[in-house]
XYZ file of C-alpha atoms in Angstrom:
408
model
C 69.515 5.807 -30.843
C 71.730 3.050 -32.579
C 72.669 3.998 -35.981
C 72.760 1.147 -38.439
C 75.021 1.783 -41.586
C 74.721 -1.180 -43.304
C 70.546 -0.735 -43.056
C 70.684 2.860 -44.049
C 72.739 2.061 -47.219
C 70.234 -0.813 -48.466
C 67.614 1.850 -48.976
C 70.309 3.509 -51.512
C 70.499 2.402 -55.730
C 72.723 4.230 -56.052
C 75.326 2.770 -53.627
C 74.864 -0.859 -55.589
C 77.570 0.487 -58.172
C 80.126 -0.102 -55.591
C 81.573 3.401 -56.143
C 82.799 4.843 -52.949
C 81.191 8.432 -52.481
C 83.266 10.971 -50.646
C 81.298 14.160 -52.888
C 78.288 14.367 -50.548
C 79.188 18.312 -49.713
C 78.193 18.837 -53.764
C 75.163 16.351 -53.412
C 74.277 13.629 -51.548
C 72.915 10.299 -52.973
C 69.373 9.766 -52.689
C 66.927 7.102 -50.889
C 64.444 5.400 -52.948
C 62.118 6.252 -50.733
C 62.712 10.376 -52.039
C 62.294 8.724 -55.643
C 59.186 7.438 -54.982
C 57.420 10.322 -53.582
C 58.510 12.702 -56.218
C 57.349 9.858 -58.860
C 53.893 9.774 -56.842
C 53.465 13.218 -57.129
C 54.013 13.752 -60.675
C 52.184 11.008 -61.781
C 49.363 12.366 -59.958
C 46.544 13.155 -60.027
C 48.227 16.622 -59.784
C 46.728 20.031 -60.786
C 47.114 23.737 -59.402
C 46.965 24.098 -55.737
C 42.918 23.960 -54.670
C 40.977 22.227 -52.413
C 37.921 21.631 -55.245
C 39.011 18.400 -56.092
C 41.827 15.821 -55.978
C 44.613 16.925 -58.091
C 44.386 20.444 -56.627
C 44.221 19.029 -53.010
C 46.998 16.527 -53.885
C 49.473 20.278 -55.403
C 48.161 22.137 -52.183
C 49.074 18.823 -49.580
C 52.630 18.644 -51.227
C 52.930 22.638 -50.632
C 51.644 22.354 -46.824
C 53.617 19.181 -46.008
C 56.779 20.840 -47.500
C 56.481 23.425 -45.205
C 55.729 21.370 -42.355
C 58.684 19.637 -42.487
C 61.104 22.190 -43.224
C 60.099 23.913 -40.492
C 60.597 20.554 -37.984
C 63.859 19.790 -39.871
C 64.535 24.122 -39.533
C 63.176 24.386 -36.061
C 61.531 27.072 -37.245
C 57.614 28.513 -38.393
C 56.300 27.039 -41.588
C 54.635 29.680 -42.303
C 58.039 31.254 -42.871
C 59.414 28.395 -44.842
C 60.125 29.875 -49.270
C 60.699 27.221 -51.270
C 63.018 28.292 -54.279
C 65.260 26.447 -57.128
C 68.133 27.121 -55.418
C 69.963 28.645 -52.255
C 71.858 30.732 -54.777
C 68.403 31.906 -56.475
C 67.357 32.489 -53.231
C 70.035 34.478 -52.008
C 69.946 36.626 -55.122
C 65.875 37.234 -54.720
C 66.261 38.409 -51.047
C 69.768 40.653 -51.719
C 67.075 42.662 -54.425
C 64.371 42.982 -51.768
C 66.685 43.575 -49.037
C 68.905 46.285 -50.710
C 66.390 48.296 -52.026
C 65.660 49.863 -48.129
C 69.353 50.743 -48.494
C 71.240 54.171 -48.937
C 74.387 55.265 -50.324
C 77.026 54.743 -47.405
C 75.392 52.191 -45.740
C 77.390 48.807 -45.054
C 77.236 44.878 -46.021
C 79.278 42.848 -44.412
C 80.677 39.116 -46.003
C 82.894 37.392 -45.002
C 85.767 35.225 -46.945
C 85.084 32.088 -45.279
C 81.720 32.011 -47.543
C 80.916 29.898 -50.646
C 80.159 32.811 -53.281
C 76.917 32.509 -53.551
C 76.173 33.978 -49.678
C 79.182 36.803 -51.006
C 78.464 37.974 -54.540
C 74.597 38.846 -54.452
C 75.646 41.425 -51.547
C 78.449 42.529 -53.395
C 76.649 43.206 -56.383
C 73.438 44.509 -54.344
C 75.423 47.049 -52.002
C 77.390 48.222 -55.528
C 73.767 48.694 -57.011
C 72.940 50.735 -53.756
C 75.930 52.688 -53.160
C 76.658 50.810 -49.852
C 79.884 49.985 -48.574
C 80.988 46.386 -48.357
C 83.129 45.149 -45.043
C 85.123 41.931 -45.299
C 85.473 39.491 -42.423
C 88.894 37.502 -42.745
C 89.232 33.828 -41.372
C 92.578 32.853 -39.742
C 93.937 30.354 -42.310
C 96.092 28.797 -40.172
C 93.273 27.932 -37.972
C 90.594 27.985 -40.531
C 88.669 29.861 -37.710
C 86.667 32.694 -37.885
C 85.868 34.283 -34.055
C 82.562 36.276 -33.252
C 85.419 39.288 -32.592
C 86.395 39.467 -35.954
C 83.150 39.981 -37.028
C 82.382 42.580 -34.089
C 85.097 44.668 -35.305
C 83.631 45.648 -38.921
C 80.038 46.180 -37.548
C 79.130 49.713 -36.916
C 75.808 52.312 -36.936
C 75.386 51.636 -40.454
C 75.354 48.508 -40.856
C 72.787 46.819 -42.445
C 73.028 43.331 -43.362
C 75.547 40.606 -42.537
C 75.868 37.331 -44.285
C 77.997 34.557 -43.149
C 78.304 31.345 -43.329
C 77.025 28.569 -40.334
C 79.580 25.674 -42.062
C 81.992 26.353 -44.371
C 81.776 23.958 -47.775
C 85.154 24.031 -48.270
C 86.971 23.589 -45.379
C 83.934 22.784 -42.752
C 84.581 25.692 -40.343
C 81.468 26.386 -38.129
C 81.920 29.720 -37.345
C 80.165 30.679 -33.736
C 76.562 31.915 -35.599
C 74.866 32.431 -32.130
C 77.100 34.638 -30.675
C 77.414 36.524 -33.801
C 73.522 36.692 -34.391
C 74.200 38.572 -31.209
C 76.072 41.263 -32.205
C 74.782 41.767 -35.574
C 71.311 42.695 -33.996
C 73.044 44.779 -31.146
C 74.201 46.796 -34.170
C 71.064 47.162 -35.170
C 71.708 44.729 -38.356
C 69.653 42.014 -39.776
C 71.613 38.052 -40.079
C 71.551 35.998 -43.587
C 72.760 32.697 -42.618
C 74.223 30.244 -45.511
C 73.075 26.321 -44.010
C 73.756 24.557 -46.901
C 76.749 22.842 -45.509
C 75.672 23.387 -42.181
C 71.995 21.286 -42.304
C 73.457 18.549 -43.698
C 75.626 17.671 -40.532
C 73.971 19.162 -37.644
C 70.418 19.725 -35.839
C 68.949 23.192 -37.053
C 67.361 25.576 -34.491
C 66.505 28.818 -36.225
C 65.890 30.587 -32.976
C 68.821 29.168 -30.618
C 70.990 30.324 -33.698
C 69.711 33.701 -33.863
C 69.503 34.150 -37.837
C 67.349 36.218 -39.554
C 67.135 34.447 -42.530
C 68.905 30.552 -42.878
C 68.962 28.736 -46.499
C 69.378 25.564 -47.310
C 69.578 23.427 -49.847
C 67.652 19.609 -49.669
C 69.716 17.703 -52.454
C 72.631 17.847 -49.921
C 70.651 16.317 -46.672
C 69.296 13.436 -49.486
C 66.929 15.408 -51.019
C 65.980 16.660 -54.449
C 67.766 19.851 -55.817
C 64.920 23.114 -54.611
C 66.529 25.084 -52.085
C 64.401 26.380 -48.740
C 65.036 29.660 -47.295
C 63.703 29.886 -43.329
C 62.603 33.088 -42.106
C 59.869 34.297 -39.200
C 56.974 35.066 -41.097
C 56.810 38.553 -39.108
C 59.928 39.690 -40.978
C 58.535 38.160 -44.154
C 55.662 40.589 -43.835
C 57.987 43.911 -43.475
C 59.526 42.393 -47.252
C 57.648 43.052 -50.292
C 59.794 42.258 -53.594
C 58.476 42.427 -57.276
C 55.816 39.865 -58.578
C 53.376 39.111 -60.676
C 50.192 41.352 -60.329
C 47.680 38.561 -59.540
C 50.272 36.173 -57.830
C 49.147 35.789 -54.523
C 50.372 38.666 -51.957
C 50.493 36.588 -48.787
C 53.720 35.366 -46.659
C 55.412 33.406 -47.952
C 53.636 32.783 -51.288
C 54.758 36.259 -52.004
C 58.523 35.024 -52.694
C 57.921 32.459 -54.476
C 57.586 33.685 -58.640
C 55.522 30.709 -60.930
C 53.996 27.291 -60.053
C 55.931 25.786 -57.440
C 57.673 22.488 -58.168
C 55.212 19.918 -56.294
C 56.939 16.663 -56.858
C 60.270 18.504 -55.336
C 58.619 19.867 -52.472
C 57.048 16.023 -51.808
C 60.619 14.507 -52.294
C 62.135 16.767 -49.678
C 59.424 16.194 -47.436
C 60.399 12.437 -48.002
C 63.937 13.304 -47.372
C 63.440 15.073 -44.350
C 60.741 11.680 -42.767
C 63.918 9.673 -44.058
C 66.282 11.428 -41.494
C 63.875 11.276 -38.680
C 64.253 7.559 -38.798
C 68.175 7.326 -40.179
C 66.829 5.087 -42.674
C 66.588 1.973 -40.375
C 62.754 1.704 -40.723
C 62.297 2.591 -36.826
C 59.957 5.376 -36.165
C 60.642 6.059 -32.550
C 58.896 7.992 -30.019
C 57.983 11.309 -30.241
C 57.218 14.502 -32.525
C 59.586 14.380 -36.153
C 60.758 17.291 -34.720
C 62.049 15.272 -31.481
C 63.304 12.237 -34.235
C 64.725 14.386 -36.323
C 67.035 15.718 -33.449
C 68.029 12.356 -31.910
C 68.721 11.197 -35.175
C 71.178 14.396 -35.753
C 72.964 13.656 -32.838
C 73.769 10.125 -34.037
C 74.566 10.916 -37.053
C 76.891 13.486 -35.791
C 78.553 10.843 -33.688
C 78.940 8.184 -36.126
C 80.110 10.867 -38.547
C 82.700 12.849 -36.184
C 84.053 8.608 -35.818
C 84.929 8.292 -39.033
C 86.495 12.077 -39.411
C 88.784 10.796 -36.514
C 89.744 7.732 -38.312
C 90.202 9.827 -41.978
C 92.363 12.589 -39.977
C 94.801 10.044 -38.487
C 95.306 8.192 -41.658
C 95.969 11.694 -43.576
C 98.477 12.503 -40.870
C 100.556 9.754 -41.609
C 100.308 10.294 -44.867
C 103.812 11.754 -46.681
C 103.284 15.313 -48.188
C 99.428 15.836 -47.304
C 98.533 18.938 -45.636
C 95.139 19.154 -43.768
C 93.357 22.539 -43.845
C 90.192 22.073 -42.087
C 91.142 22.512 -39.030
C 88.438 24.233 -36.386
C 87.731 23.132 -33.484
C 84.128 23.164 -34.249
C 83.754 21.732 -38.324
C 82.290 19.244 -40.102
C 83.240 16.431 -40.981
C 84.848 17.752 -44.398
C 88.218 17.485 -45.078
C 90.265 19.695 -47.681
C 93.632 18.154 -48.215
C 96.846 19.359 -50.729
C 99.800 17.479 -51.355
C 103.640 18.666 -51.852
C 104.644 19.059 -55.696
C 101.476 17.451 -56.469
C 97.910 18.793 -58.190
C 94.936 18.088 -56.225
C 93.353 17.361 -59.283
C 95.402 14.527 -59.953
C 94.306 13.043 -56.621
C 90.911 13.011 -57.582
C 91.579 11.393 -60.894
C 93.853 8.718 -59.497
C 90.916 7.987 -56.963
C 87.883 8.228 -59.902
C 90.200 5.450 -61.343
C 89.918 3.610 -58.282
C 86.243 3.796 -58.034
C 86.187 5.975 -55.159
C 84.576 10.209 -55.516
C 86.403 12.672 -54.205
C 86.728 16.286 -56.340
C 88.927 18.953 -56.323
C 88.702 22.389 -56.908
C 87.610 25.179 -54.708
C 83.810 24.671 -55.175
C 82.275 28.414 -55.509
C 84.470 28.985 -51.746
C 86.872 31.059 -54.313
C 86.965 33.841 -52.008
C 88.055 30.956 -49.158
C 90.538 29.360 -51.535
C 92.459 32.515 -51.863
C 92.820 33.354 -48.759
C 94.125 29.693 -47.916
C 96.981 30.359 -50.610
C 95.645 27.893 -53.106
C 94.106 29.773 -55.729
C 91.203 28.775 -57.972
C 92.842 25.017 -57.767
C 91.776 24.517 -54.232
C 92.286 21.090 -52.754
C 90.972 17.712 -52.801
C 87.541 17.653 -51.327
C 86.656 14.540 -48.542
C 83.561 14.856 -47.476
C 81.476 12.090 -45.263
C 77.852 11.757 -45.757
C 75.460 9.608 -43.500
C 76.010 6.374 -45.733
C 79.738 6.240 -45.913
C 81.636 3.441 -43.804
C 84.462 2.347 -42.256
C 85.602 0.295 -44.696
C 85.067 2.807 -47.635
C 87.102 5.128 -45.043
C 90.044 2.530 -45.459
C 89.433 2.180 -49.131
C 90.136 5.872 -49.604
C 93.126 6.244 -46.993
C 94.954 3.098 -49.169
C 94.392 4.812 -52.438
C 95.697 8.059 -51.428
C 98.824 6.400 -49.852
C 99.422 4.237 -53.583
C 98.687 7.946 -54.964
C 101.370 9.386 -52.280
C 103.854 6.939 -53.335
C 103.593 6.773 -57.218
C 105.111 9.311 -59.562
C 102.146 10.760 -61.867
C 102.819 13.117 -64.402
C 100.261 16.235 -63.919
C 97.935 16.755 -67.092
């Protein structure tokens, strides 16, 4: 498959402002196309799901569709797909259900490579429980975090582990397969944080081994809902509070109030967007089979441009690297000598070009890299960014490199 930048990007308002967007890990920009469908479905006609008539047919198609194609983009069942507001919200909904089959002394295990919001609800569920919590260090030197390491906190009581399958901070993919194999050798159940991790690579829920994966559209060019992939089987085995007359059926069960139609109908957009990259070529084959090709050349184009980014921050004076896996992401964290990340960001705002700082709800990870609640300066590539904007960015940091900025 060719990938076509240039063709990609004209499908983009946003990108018209000439701003250069290196902030896709907090959110993506988003193809008109993914405007227009949420517009079309809440303009309607929309009603309560139904089949009696159009506007109920038109709520139950956006439902069905959703999980259609979160399950191509998931490789996984859709009758297993929960839509929720947020991977967070979902996180904290299944930590309740989970943790209230456990007993005092039992064990969660987290790890500090995680963005807080696949640490905290187990922390705070396992306190609730009287369960023991095991931590899973990273190597910060290597920002890698083996299958072993994780091996050697599991045990006869353990119950749950949650890591994550790309770290937002640093980009890390940790090895989730081989981990997914000892967690259920133990006898434990695997909660998978994808919300990094979907927007850069091909999901397979079953080659990965997870229990549970989340993710989260608005960073794959989506709207913000996040999706929580499951086999319906396990679903089943889960029954966590709701509403007396809300529907009792998998995976309806999960999901508390109305469900936001003209979200689930822009994500569905988003995820037909991907199978094509944008270029307006369908290709041959299922969307599952599209959506797959087009991961791997996004990956490719994507993994260029990381190359190009890493040798310009080599060269530049003062700038330390920390993502630096041998499986990642293409997400850079980057600090500079005697200077405040924070300043870099401003200096490139000024500039016209996006690139945060901070630690970005990775606290846990931050620490453990030595840098605190500041963090670093965030670089992170998303499928519209180019060459040239690659350039752009490597120039401005240099000018920042070389000019004496007071911090504020």
């Amino acid at each position: 498959m060719t990938y076509d930048v240039e063709a990609l990007r004209s499908h983009f308002p946003s990108l018209a402002t000439g701003l250069a967007h290196f902030d896709g890990p907090g959110g993506t920009q988003t193809p008109l196309q993914v405007g227009q469908a949420i517009a079309r479905a809440l303009t309607g006609p929309l009603s309560n799901r139904g089949r009696a008539s159009l506007p109920e047919r038109n709520a139950d198609d956006a439902v069905t569709g959703f999980r259609q194609a979160m399950a191509d983009l998931l490789g996984a069942d859709p009758g297993g797909i929960v839509c929720g507001r947020s991977a967070t919200q979902l996180t904290y909904d299944f930590s309740r259900a989970l943790s209230a089959g456990w007993a005092v002394g039992d064990e969660v295990v987290v790890t500090r490579l995680d963005h807080d919001s696949n640490i905290r609800p187990w922390v705070q569920a396992a306190e609730r429980a009287g369960a023991v919590v095991r931590w899973v260090d990273f190597d910060p030197e290597t920002g890698e975090l083996p299958a072993a390491a994780v091996a050697s906190v599991l045990s006869e009581r353990t119950r749950l582990v949650a890591v994550t399958a790309a770290s937002n901070l640093i980009g890390t993919r940790p090895p989730i397969a081989e981990i997914a194999a000892l967690v259920h050798a133990a006898g434990a159940l695997l909660y998978v944080d994808g919300v990094h991790y979907a927007a850069h690579a091909s999901v397979d829920l079953g080659a990965l081994g997870a229990d549970f994966f989340v993710c989260s559209p608005y960073k794959f060019l989506g709207p913000h809902c996040g999706v929580l992939a499951a086999a319906p089987e396990l679903l089943e085995t889960i029954h966590p509070d709701k509403l007396l007359p809300s529907s009792n059926q998998v995976p309806e069960r999960f999901e508390l109030g109305t469900l936001p139609y003209e979200l689930m109908a822009g994500a569905t957009a988003a995820v037909d967007f991907l199978a094509g990259l944008g270029t307006g070529a369908t290709g041959a084959g299922s969307r599952r089979e599209r959506l797959v090709a087009s991961s791997i050349a996004l990956a490719e184009y994507e993994d260029g441009l990381r190359a190009e980014l890493e040798q310009g921050l080599a060269a530049l004076p003062g700038a330390t690297v920390h993502s630096r896996a041998a499986e990642r992401t293409p997400t850079l964290l980057v600090t500079f000598a005697d200077r405040v990340a924070a300043d870099a960001s401003r200096f490139l705002a000024d500039r016209g070009i996006l690139a945060p700082a901070g630690s970005f709800y990775a606290l846990e990870a931050s620490r453990h890299l030595g840098l605190g609640e500041a963090g670093g300066l965030r670089i992170g590539l998303a499928p519209y960014n180019t060459e040239g904007e690659v350039s752009r960015l490597l120039a401005a940091l240099e000018d920042f490199a070389l000019t004496s900025l007071p911090s504020r």
